[in-house]
Coordinates of C-alpha atoms and ligand atoms in Angstrom, one line a residue:
M1 CA 19.8 -4.9 -12.7
K2 CA 17.4 -7.9 -13.5
Y3 CA 14.6 -9.2 -11.7
I4 CA 14.0 -12.8 -10.4
S5 CA 11.4 -14.9 -8.9
T6 CA 11.5 -15.7 -5.2
R7 CA 10.7 -19.2 -6.1
G8 CA 13.6 -19.6 -8.4
N9 CA 12.2 -20.5 -11.8
Q10 CA 12.0 -17.1 -13.6
Q11 CA 15.3 -15.3 -14.0
N12 CA 16.6 -12.2 -15.6
L13 CA 13.5 -10.0 -16.6
T14 CA 13.9 -6.3 -16.9
S15 CA 11.9 -4.3 -14.2
A16 CA 9.4 -3.1 -16.9
E17 CA 8.8 -6.8 -17.8
A18 CA 8.4 -7.6 -14.1
I19 CA 5.9 -4.9 -13.6
I20 CA 3.8 -6.0 -16.7
K21 CA 3.8 -9.5 -15.6
G22 CA 3.1 -8.8 -11.9
L23 CA 3.5 -12.2 -10.6
A24 CA 6.2 -14.8 -11.8
D25 CA 5.2 -17.9 -13.5
D26 CA 6.1 -20.3 -10.7
G27 CA 3.7 -18.2 -8.2
G28 CA 6.7 -16.3 -6.6
L29 CA 7.3 -12.6 -6.4
F30 CA 9.8 -10.6 -8.4
V31 CA 12.8 -9.3 -6.7
P32 CA 15.9 -7.6 -7.7
D33 CA 18.9 -9.8 -8.2
S34 CA 21.4 -7.6 -6.4
M35 CA 20.9 -4.9 -3.8
P36 CA 21.9 -1.4 -5.1
K37 CA 24.1 0.6 -2.4
V38 CA 24.1 4.2 -1.8
D39 CA 26.5 6.2 0.4
M40 CA 26.1 8.9 3.1
A41 CA 26.7 11.5 0.3
F42 CA 23.7 10.4 -1.7
I43 CA 21.6 10.6 1.3
E44 CA 22.7 14.2 2.3
G45 CA 22.3 15.1 -1.2
L46 CA 18.5 14.4 -1.0
R47 CA 18.3 17.0 2.0
S48 CA 17.6 19.9 -0.4
L49 CA 15.5 18.3 -3.1
S50 CA 11.8 18.1 -3.6
Y51 CA 10.1 14.7 -3.0
Q52 CA 9.6 14.4 -6.7
E53 CA 13.3 14.7 -7.2
R54 CA 14.3 12.4 -4.4
A55 CA 11.8 9.7 -5.9
V56 CA 13.8 10.0 -9.2
K57 CA 17.2 9.4 -7.4
V58 CA 16.0 6.5 -5.3
L59 CA 13.8 4.8 -8.3
S60 CA 16.8 5.0 -10.7
Q61 CA 18.7 2.5 -8.5
F62 CA 15.9 -0.1 -9.1
L63 CA 14.5 0.8 -12.5
T64 CA 17.8 0.6 -14.3
D65 CA 16.1 0.0 -17.8
Y66 CA 14.0 3.2 -17.6
T67 CA 15.5 6.1 -19.0
Q68 CA 16.1 9.3 -16.4
E69 CA 13.4 11.0 -18.6
E70 CA 10.9 8.1 -18.5
I71 CA 11.2 8.0 -14.5
E72 CA 10.9 11.7 -14.3
G73 CA 7.9 11.8 -16.6
C74 CA 6.4 9.0 -14.3
V75 CA 7.0 10.8 -11.0
N76 CA 5.8 14.1 -12.1
R77 CA 2.6 12.8 -13.2
A78 CA 2.2 10.7 -9.9
Y79 CA 3.1 13.4 -7.6
G80 CA 2.7 16.4 -9.4
N81 CA -0.4 18.5 -10.6
G82 CA -1.7 19.3 -7.2
K83 CA -2.9 15.7 -6.7
F84 CA -1.4 15.8 -3.2
D85 CA -2.7 18.5 -0.7
D86 CA 0.8 19.0 0.7
E87 CA 3.7 20.1 -1.3
A88 CA 5.9 17.9 0.6
I89 CA 3.8 14.7 -0.6
A90 CA 5.0 12.7 2.4
P91 CA 5.5 15.5 5.0
L92 CA 7.4 14.5 8.3
N93 CA 5.5 16.1 11.2
L94 CA 7.8 17.2 13.9
L95 CA 5.9 16.7 17.2
K96 CA 7.2 17.5 20.4
D97 CA 8.1 14.0 21.3
V98 CA 8.0 12.0 18.1
S99 CA 8.3 12.6 14.3
V100 CA 5.4 11.2 12.3
L101 CA 5.6 10.4 8.7
E102 CA 2.3 11.2 7.0
L103 CA 1.5 9.2 4.0
W104 CA -2.1 10.1 3.7
H105 CA -1.9 13.4 1.6
G106 CA -2.9 11.7 -1.7
P107 CA -6.3 11.9 -3.6
T108 CA -7.9 9.1 -1.3
S109 CA -6.5 10.1 2.0
A110 CA -4.6 6.8 2.7
F111 CA -1.3 5.5 2.1
K112 CA -2.3 3.3 -0.8
D113 CA -2.1 6.5 -3.0
M114 CA 1.9 6.6 -2.4
A115 CA 2.0 3.4 -4.7
L116 CA -1.1 3.4 -6.7
Q117 CA -0.4 6.8 -8.1
L118 CA 3.0 5.7 -9.5
L119 CA 2.3 2.1 -10.5
P120 CA 0.1 3.1 -13.4
Q121 CA 2.7 5.2 -15.0
L122 CA 5.5 2.8 -14.5
L123 CA 3.1 0.2 -16.2
S124 CA 1.9 2.4 -19.1
T125 CA 5.7 3.5 -19.7
A126 CA 6.6 -0.3 -19.6
L127 CA 4.1 -1.1 -22.1
K128 CA 5.6 1.5 -24.6
K129 CA 9.2 0.5 -23.8
T130 CA 8.7 -3.2 -24.4
G131 CA 6.4 -2.7 -27.6
E132 CA 3.5 -4.5 -26.1
K133 CA 0.5 -3.6 -28.2
N134 CA -2.2 -4.7 -26.1
E135 CA -4.5 -2.5 -24.0
V136 CA -4.2 -3.6 -20.5
L137 CA -7.6 -3.9 -18.3
I138 CA -7.1 -3.7 -14.5
L139 CA -9.7 -5.7 -12.6
V140 CA -9.9 -5.1 -9.0
A141 CA -12.5 -6.6 -6.2
T142 CA -12.4 -4.3 -3.4
S143 CA -13.8 -4.1 0.2
G144 CA -13.3 -0.2 0.1
D145 CA -10.0 1.6 -0.1
T146 CA -7.9 -0.2 -2.5
G147 CA -10.5 0.1 -5.3
K148 CA -10.9 4.1 -5.0
A149 CA -7.0 4.2 -5.0
A150 CA -6.6 2.1 -8.0
L151 CA -9.3 4.2 -9.7
E152 CA -7.6 7.5 -9.1
G153 CA -4.0 6.1 -10.1
F154 CA -5.4 4.6 -13.4
K155 CA -7.9 7.1 -14.7
D156 CA -7.0 8.2 -18.0
V157 CA -3.5 6.8 -18.0
D158 CA -2.5 5.5 -21.5
Q159 CA -3.1 2.1 -22.9
T160 CA -5.0 1.1 -19.6
K161 CA -8.4 0.7 -18.4
I162 CA -9.6 0.0 -15.0
M163 CA -12.7 -2.0 -13.7
V164 CA -13.8 -2.1 -10.1
F165 CA -16.2 -4.5 -8.5
Y166 CA -17.5 -3.8 -5.0
P167 CA -20.0 -5.4 -2.6
D168 CA -23.4 -3.9 -3.1
N169 CA -23.9 -3.6 0.5
G170 CA -20.5 -4.2 1.8
V171 CA -19.0 -0.9 1.7
S172 CA -19.6 2.2 3.9
R173 CA -21.5 5.2 2.2
I174 CA -18.4 7.5 1.8
Q175 CA -16.6 4.6 0.1
R176 CA -19.5 3.9 -2.1
L177 CA -19.7 7.5 -3.3
Q178 CA -16.0 7.9 -3.5
M179 CA -16.2 5.1 -6.2
V180 CA -19.5 5.7 -8.0
T181 CA -18.7 9.5 -8.7
Q182 CA -15.2 8.4 -10.1
E183 CA -14.2 10.4 -13.2
G184 CA -12.3 9.6 -16.1
G185 CA -12.6 8.1 -19.7
N186 CA -11.2 4.8 -19.1
V187 CA -12.9 3.8 -15.8
A188 CA -15.8 1.5 -14.8
V189 CA -17.1 0.7 -11.4
T190 CA -19.9 -1.9 -10.9
A191 CA -21.7 -3.2 -7.7
V192 CA -21.8 -6.9 -7.3
K193 CA -24.9 -8.2 -5.6
G194 CA -23.4 -10.1 -2.5
N195 CA -20.6 -9.7 -0.2
F196 CA -16.8 -9.0 -0.7
D197 CA -16.0 -12.8 -1.2
D198 CA -18.8 -12.9 -3.9
A199 CA -16.7 -10.1 -5.8
Q200 CA -13.4 -11.3 -5.0
S201 CA -14.4 -14.8 -6.0
G202 CA -15.9 -13.7 -9.2
V203 CA -12.8 -11.4 -10.3
K204 CA -10.5 -14.6 -9.6
A205 CA -12.8 -16.8 -11.6
I206 CA -12.3 -14.4 -14.5
F207 CA -8.5 -14.2 -13.9
S208 CA -8.3 -18.0 -14.1
D209 CA -10.6 -18.7 -17.4
K210 CA -8.1 -19.4 -20.1
A211 CA -10.8 -19.2 -22.9
F212 CA -12.0 -16.0 -21.8
N213 CA -8.6 -14.5 -21.6
E214 CA -7.7 -15.9 -24.9
E215 CA -10.9 -14.4 -26.3
L216 CA -9.8 -11.0 -24.8
K217 CA -6.3 -11.4 -26.2
E218 CA -7.7 -11.7 -29.7
K219 CA -9.4 -8.4 -29.2
N220 CA -6.0 -7.0 -28.1
V221 CA -6.7 -6.6 -24.2
S222 CA -4.8 -8.4 -21.4
L223 CA -6.2 -8.6 -17.9
S224 CA -3.9 -7.6 -15.1
S225 CA -4.4 -6.8 -11.3
A226 CA -3.3 -3.9 -9.4
N227 CA -2.5 -5.7 -6.3
S228 CA 0.2 -5.3 -3.7
I229 CA 2.7 -8.0 -4.8
N230 CA 3.4 -5.9 -7.9
W231 CA 7.2 -4.8 -7.9
G232 CA 5.8 -1.3 -9.2
R233 CA 3.8 -1.1 -6.1
L234 CA 6.6 -1.8 -3.8
V235 CA 9.3 0.3 -5.4
P236 CA 7.6 3.5 -5.0
Q237 CA 7.4 3.0 -1.3
I238 CA 11.1 2.8 -0.5
V239 CA 11.5 6.5 -1.6
Y240 CA 9.6 7.8 1.6
Y241 CA 12.1 6.1 4.1
F242 CA 14.8 8.0 2.4
S243 CA 12.7 11.2 2.2
A244 CA 12.0 11.0 6.0
Y245 CA 15.7 10.5 6.8
A246 CA 16.4 13.6 4.6
D247 CA 13.9 15.6 6.4
M248 CA 15.3 14.5 9.8
L249 CA 18.5 15.7 8.8
K250 CA 17.1 19.1 7.5
A251 CA 15.3 19.7 10.7
G252 CA 18.3 19.0 12.7
R253 CA 16.7 16.2 14.7
I254 CA 19.5 13.9 13.7
K255 CA 23.1 14.2 12.2
A256 CA 24.4 12.5 9.1
G257 CA 24.9 8.9 10.0
D258 CA 22.7 8.7 13.0
E259 CA 20.3 5.8 13.2
V260 CA 16.7 6.0 13.0
S261 CA 13.8 3.3 13.5
F262 CA 10.4 3.3 11.9
I263 CA 7.4 1.9 13.5
V264 CA 4.8 0.8 10.7
P265 CA 1.2 -0.2 10.8
T266 CA 1.4 -3.4 8.9
G267 CA -0.9 -5.8 7.0
N268 CA 0.5 -7.2 3.8
F269 CA 3.9 -6.2 4.8
G270 CA 4.5 -4.2 1.8
N271 CA 5.0 -0.9 3.6
I272 CA 7.7 -2.1 6.3
L273 CA 9.4 -4.3 3.5
A274 CA 10.2 -1.1 1.7
G275 CA 11.8 0.0 4.7
F276 CA 14.0 -3.0 4.7
Y277 CA 15.0 -2.2 1.2
A278 CA 16.0 1.5 2.4
K279 CA 18.1 -0.1 5.1
S280 CA 19.7 -2.7 2.9
M281 CA 20.5 0.0 0.4
G282 CA 22.5 1.9 3.1
L283 CA 20.0 4.2 4.9
P284 CA 20.9 4.1 8.5
V285 CA 18.1 2.3 10.1
K286 CA 18.4 0.9 13.5
K287 CA 15.0 -1.1 13.7
L288 CA 11.9 -1.5 11.8
I289 CA 9.1 -2.1 14.2
C290 CA 6.0 -4.1 12.8
A291 CA 2.8 -3.0 14.5
S292 CA -0.2 -5.2 14.1
N293 CA -3.9 -5.2 15.3
T294 CA -5.6 -8.4 16.8
N295 CA -4.8 -10.1 13.7
N296 CA -1.3 -10.5 15.1
V297 CA 0.2 -13.4 12.8
L298 CA 3.2 -11.2 12.2
T299 CA 3.9 -10.3 15.8
D300 CA 4.0 -14.3 16.6
F301 CA 6.1 -15.0 13.4
L302 CA 8.9 -12.2 14.3
N303 CA 8.9 -13.3 17.8
T304 CA 9.0 -17.1 17.1
G305 CA 9.9 -18.1 13.5
V306 CA 6.7 -19.8 13.0
Y307 CA 4.1 -18.3 10.7
D308 CA 0.6 -19.7 11.3
R309 CA -2.6 -18.5 9.6
N310 CA -4.5 -21.1 11.4
R311 CA -6.2 -18.9 13.8
E312 CA -9.4 -16.9 14.2
F313 CA -10.1 -13.6 11.8
Y314 CA -11.1 -10.6 13.7
K315 CA -12.4 -7.6 12.3
T316 CA -11.2 -4.5 13.9
I317 CA -11.3 -0.9 13.9
S318 CA -8.0 -0.9 11.7
P319 CA -9.6 -2.9 8.8
S320 CA -6.8 -2.4 6.3
M321 CA -4.7 -4.4 8.5
D322 CA -7.2 -7.6 9.0
I323 CA -5.2 -9.8 7.2
L324 CA -3.7 -13.6 7.9
I325 CA -1.7 -14.0 4.9
S326 CA 1.0 -11.3 4.4
S327 CA 2.4 -12.0 1.1
N328 CA 5.1 -9.6 0.9
L329 CA 6.9 -11.6 3.7
E330 CA 8.1 -14.0 1.0
R331 CA 10.4 -11.1 -0.4
L332 CA 11.9 -10.9 2.9
L333 CA 12.5 -14.5 3.4
Y334 CA 14.1 -14.4 0.0
H335 CA 16.7 -11.7 0.9
V336 CA 17.6 -13.0 4.2
T337 CA 18.3 -16.6 2.9
G338 CA 19.1 -16.0 -0.6
D339 CA 17.7 -19.4 -1.2
T340 CA 14.8 -19.8 -3.8
S341 CA 14.2 -23.7 -3.1
K342 CA 13.7 -22.9 0.6
V343 CA 11.3 -19.9 0.2
A344 CA 9.3 -22.2 -2.5
G345 CA 9.0 -25.0 0.2
W346 CA 7.8 -22.5 2.9
M347 CA 5.2 -21.3 0.6
K348 CA 4.0 -24.7 -0.5
E349 CA 3.6 -25.6 3.3
L350 CA 1.7 -22.4 4.0
A351 CA -0.6 -23.1 0.8
E352 CA -1.0 -26.9 2.0
T353 CA -1.1 -26.5 6.0
G354 CA -1.5 -22.9 6.6
R355 CA 1.9 -22.9 8.4
Y356 CA 5.7 -23.1 8.2
D357 CA 8.6 -22.5 10.4
V358 CA 11.7 -21.0 9.2
G359 CA 14.1 -22.1 12.2
A360 CA 16.3 -20.3 14.5
E361 CA 19.1 -19.3 12.3
V362 CA 16.8 -17.4 9.9
L363 CA 14.7 -15.9 12.5
N364 CA 17.9 -14.4 14.3
K365 CA 18.7 -12.8 11.0
I366 CA 15.3 -11.2 10.8
K367 CA 15.3 -10.3 14.5
A368 CA 18.6 -8.1 14.0
I369 CA 16.3 -5.9 12.0
F370 CA 12.8 -6.2 12.8
S371 CA 10.7 -6.3 16.2
A372 CA 7.0 -6.6 16.5
D373 CA 4.2 -5.6 18.7
W374 CA 0.3 -5.5 18.6
S375 CA -2.4 -3.6 20.0
D376 CA -6.2 -4.5 20.4
D377 CA -9.1 -2.2 19.6
T378 CA -9.3 -0.9 23.2
A379 CA -5.7 0.2 23.4
T380 CA -6.0 1.7 20.1
K381 CA -8.9 3.8 20.9
G382 CA -7.3 4.6 24.3
M383 CA -4.1 5.9 22.1
I384 CA -6.1 8.1 19.7
S385 CA -7.7 9.8 22.8
K386 CA -4.3 10.1 24.6
E387 CA -2.4 11.7 21.6
Y388 CA -5.5 14.1 20.9
N389 CA -5.3 15.2 24.6
S390 CA -1.5 15.4 24.8
E391 CA -0.2 16.7 21.5
K392 CA -3.6 17.9 19.8
Y393 CA -3.0 15.5 16.9
I394 CA -5.5 12.9 15.9
P395 CA -4.0 9.7 14.5
D396 CA -6.4 7.3 12.4
P397 CA -7.0 3.8 14.0
H398 CA -4.1 2.2 11.8
T399 CA -1.5 5.0 13.0
A400 CA -2.8 4.6 16.6
V401 CA -1.9 0.9 16.5
A402 CA 1.7 2.1 15.6
W403 CA 1.7 4.8 18.0
N404 CA 0.9 2.4 20.9
A405 CA 3.7 0.2 19.8
F406 CA 5.8 3.6 20.1
C407 CA 4.8 4.4 23.4
K408 CA 5.9 0.9 24.8
Q409 CA 9.3 1.2 23.2
A410 CA 12.1 1.4 25.7
D411 CA 14.5 3.2 23.5
Q412 CA 12.3 5.9 21.7
K413 CA 15.5 7.6 20.2
N414 CA 15.1 9.2 16.7
T415 CA 11.9 7.0 16.2
I416 CA 9.5 7.8 13.3
V417 CA 5.9 6.6 13.6
V418 CA 4.5 5.9 10.1
S419 CA 1.1 7.4 9.7
T420 CA -1.0 5.5 6.9
A421 CA -4.4 7.2 7.0
S422 CA -6.2 10.4 7.4
P423 CA -8.5 10.3 10.5
Y424 CA -11.3 11.6 8.6
K425 CA -11.3 8.3 6.4
F426 CA -12.2 6.4 9.8
N427 CA -14.2 9.2 11.5
E428 CA -16.8 7.0 13.2
S429 CA -14.0 5.1 14.9
V430 CA -12.1 8.2 15.8
L431 CA -14.9 10.1 17.2
T432 CA -16.1 7.3 19.3
A433 CA -12.7 7.0 20.7
L434 CA -12.7 10.7 21.5
G435 CA -16.0 10.1 23.4
K436 CA -18.4 11.9 21.0
D437 CA -21.9 10.9 20.5
I438 CA -22.3 9.7 16.9
E439 CA -25.8 8.2 17.4
G440 CA -28.0 9.2 14.3
K441 CA -25.4 10.9 12.4
D442 CA -24.7 10.6 8.7
E443 CA -21.0 10.4 7.3
F444 CA -21.1 14.0 6.4
Q445 CA -22.2 15.1 9.8
L446 CA -19.4 13.2 11.3
L447 CA -16.7 14.9 9.0
D448 CA -17.9 18.1 9.9
E449 CA -17.8 17.2 13.7
L450 CA -14.3 15.9 13.5
A451 CA -13.2 19.1 11.4
E452 CA -14.1 21.1 14.5
I453 CA -11.3 19.4 16.7
N454 CA -8.8 18.4 14.0
S455 CA -5.8 20.6 13.1
F456 CA -6.3 19.5 9.5
A457 CA -9.3 20.5 7.3
I458 CA -11.7 17.8 5.6
P459 CA -9.5 16.6 2.5
N460 CA -11.0 17.9 -0.6
G461 CA -11.6 14.4 -2.1
L462 CA -14.0 13.6 0.8
A463 CA -15.4 17.2 1.1
K464 CA -16.5 17.2 -2.7
L465 CA -18.4 14.0 -2.2
K466 CA -21.5 15.7 -1.1
T467 CA -22.1 17.4 -4.4
A468 CA -20.4 14.9 -6.7
I469 CA -22.5 13.5 -9.7
V470 CA -22.9 9.7 -9.6
S471 CA -22.0 8.5 -13.0
H472 CA -21.5 4.7 -12.2
K473 CA -25.0 2.8 -11.4
N474 CA -24.4 -0.6 -12.5
V475 CA -25.5 -3.4 -10.4
V476 CA -24.8 -7.1 -11.7
E477 CA -25.2 -10.6 -10.5
K478 CA -22.0 -12.4 -9.6
D479 CA -22.6 -14.6 -12.7
K480 CA -22.9 -11.7 -15.2
M481 CA -19.5 -10.1 -14.1
P482 CA -17.6 -11.7 -17.2
K483 CA -20.3 -10.2 -19.4
S484 CA -19.6 -6.7 -17.9
V485 CA -15.9 -7.3 -18.4
S486 CA -16.1 -8.0 -22.0
E487 CA -18.3 -5.4 -23.0
F488 CA -16.2 -2.8 -21.0
A489 CA -13.0 -4.5 -22.5
L490 CA -14.4 -4.1 -26.3
N491 CA -15.8 -0.6 -25.8
K492 CA -12.5 1.0 -27.1
I493 CA -11.4 4.2 -25.4
K494 CA -9.5 5.9 -28.3
Ligands
LIG501 C1 -2.9 -1.1 3.3 C2 -2.9 -0.3 4.6 C3 -2.0 -0.7 5.7 C4 -1.2 -2.0 5.7 O1 0.0 -1.7 4.8 P1 0.7 -3.1 4.2 O2 1.5 -2.6 3.1 O3 -0.5 -3.8 3.6 O4 1.4 -3.6 5.4 C5 -1.9 0.3 6.9 N1 -2.8 1.0 6.9 C6 -3.5 1.5 6.0 C7 -4.4 2.8 6.3 C8 -3.5 0.8 4.9 O5 -4.7 1.2 3.9

């Protein structure tokens, strides 16, 4: 299997090459040039396997240039060694009225771990396979969660280093603590004086500074990013759709061949797109339901075929879905049209006018598979309290957005709610939704308060922060960011 750009100007890369490159030279995203197909025997065969074994089977369909041993090694390093606090890795929680796919049992208690544990392994293996001698330095600007998940994924991974910049006063106390206590011999965490935009524009400027990149290359260091358009971040996510189906079979909730639907809290369209790949490969999926918050640009697109980012941006209680440009939609447009020049045209319109219209024919193809709904913060909070009162299950605000869409479905049969974060991560919004008084309490008190009513204990990664040692104390002005990068790049790890 080869990989091509959604915009047509780059052809025939291996998956290892696509993962190293990240983004195609024409600005497009890498997609497989054909869709692997599996049959019901393959799917039924997953029932008795561990998550790791299921992952090897599904990943092998796409990473055809990796050997079986290479894939097994990557999967075991990503999902083994007690890194996840549930042996099932992505357990399907069978509640009375609904099944919940919990994607937050990883080291940072959110769904980004599912992909960011495996991507570094796939990248490091790709560097070895392709004979790439340079060390890769991952640069991340973060407003909170992605930075920590990337640090955990890349720590002590061969031939890589990671440097994370966060806004000095722009992250929560827990998020800051998570990052400044990061362990690992190849990591750096630096605060930038300013807000998230300062950190992000600083990192973007470094990526586009040709002279600076050349200078680093001479020292055998290449810069790269861990952002969500890399194929190596998307492909790990296909696995849990198969795994959830296998668990539905195992639990007797469905028979082989029965269709299931997934409701996915959506921002950048990566998670739900992985469900589309699973369906395209032959998993019996009836509908993929895209759940958004008040930033409901995708709801409008999936209903009208018009993508229009010219609208107000809202800060909500589900911040990981506060997004107006859903990059991975580009991959879906390629797969439903097979037409790279059309995709390139729409993306050009998006860049120039903030808007494009795919027309009725393409929209109908998309609507055969996807539907969409959205919830505002009031409905989301109402949902958290309703689920707690009815099933004693406490969803985080992102999950509650999906759950609210579930409650509004006319056909709820065999529907799986995809849960993307532990409620502990968003304890303040969750406790407020449950009517608790949070005035004057610090984040550790809030964790304890939530623990009193939640059926899960406080995740270890959060509990240990209270006593963890702060090892990253650097604070820099924005214009000193390149200097920090080159110092860290040249300080060889081995
Ligand atoms: C990133 C994230 C999402 C959105 O996922 P996409 O793949 O960007 O659509 C939803 N919930 C949580 C908690 C996240 O961290």
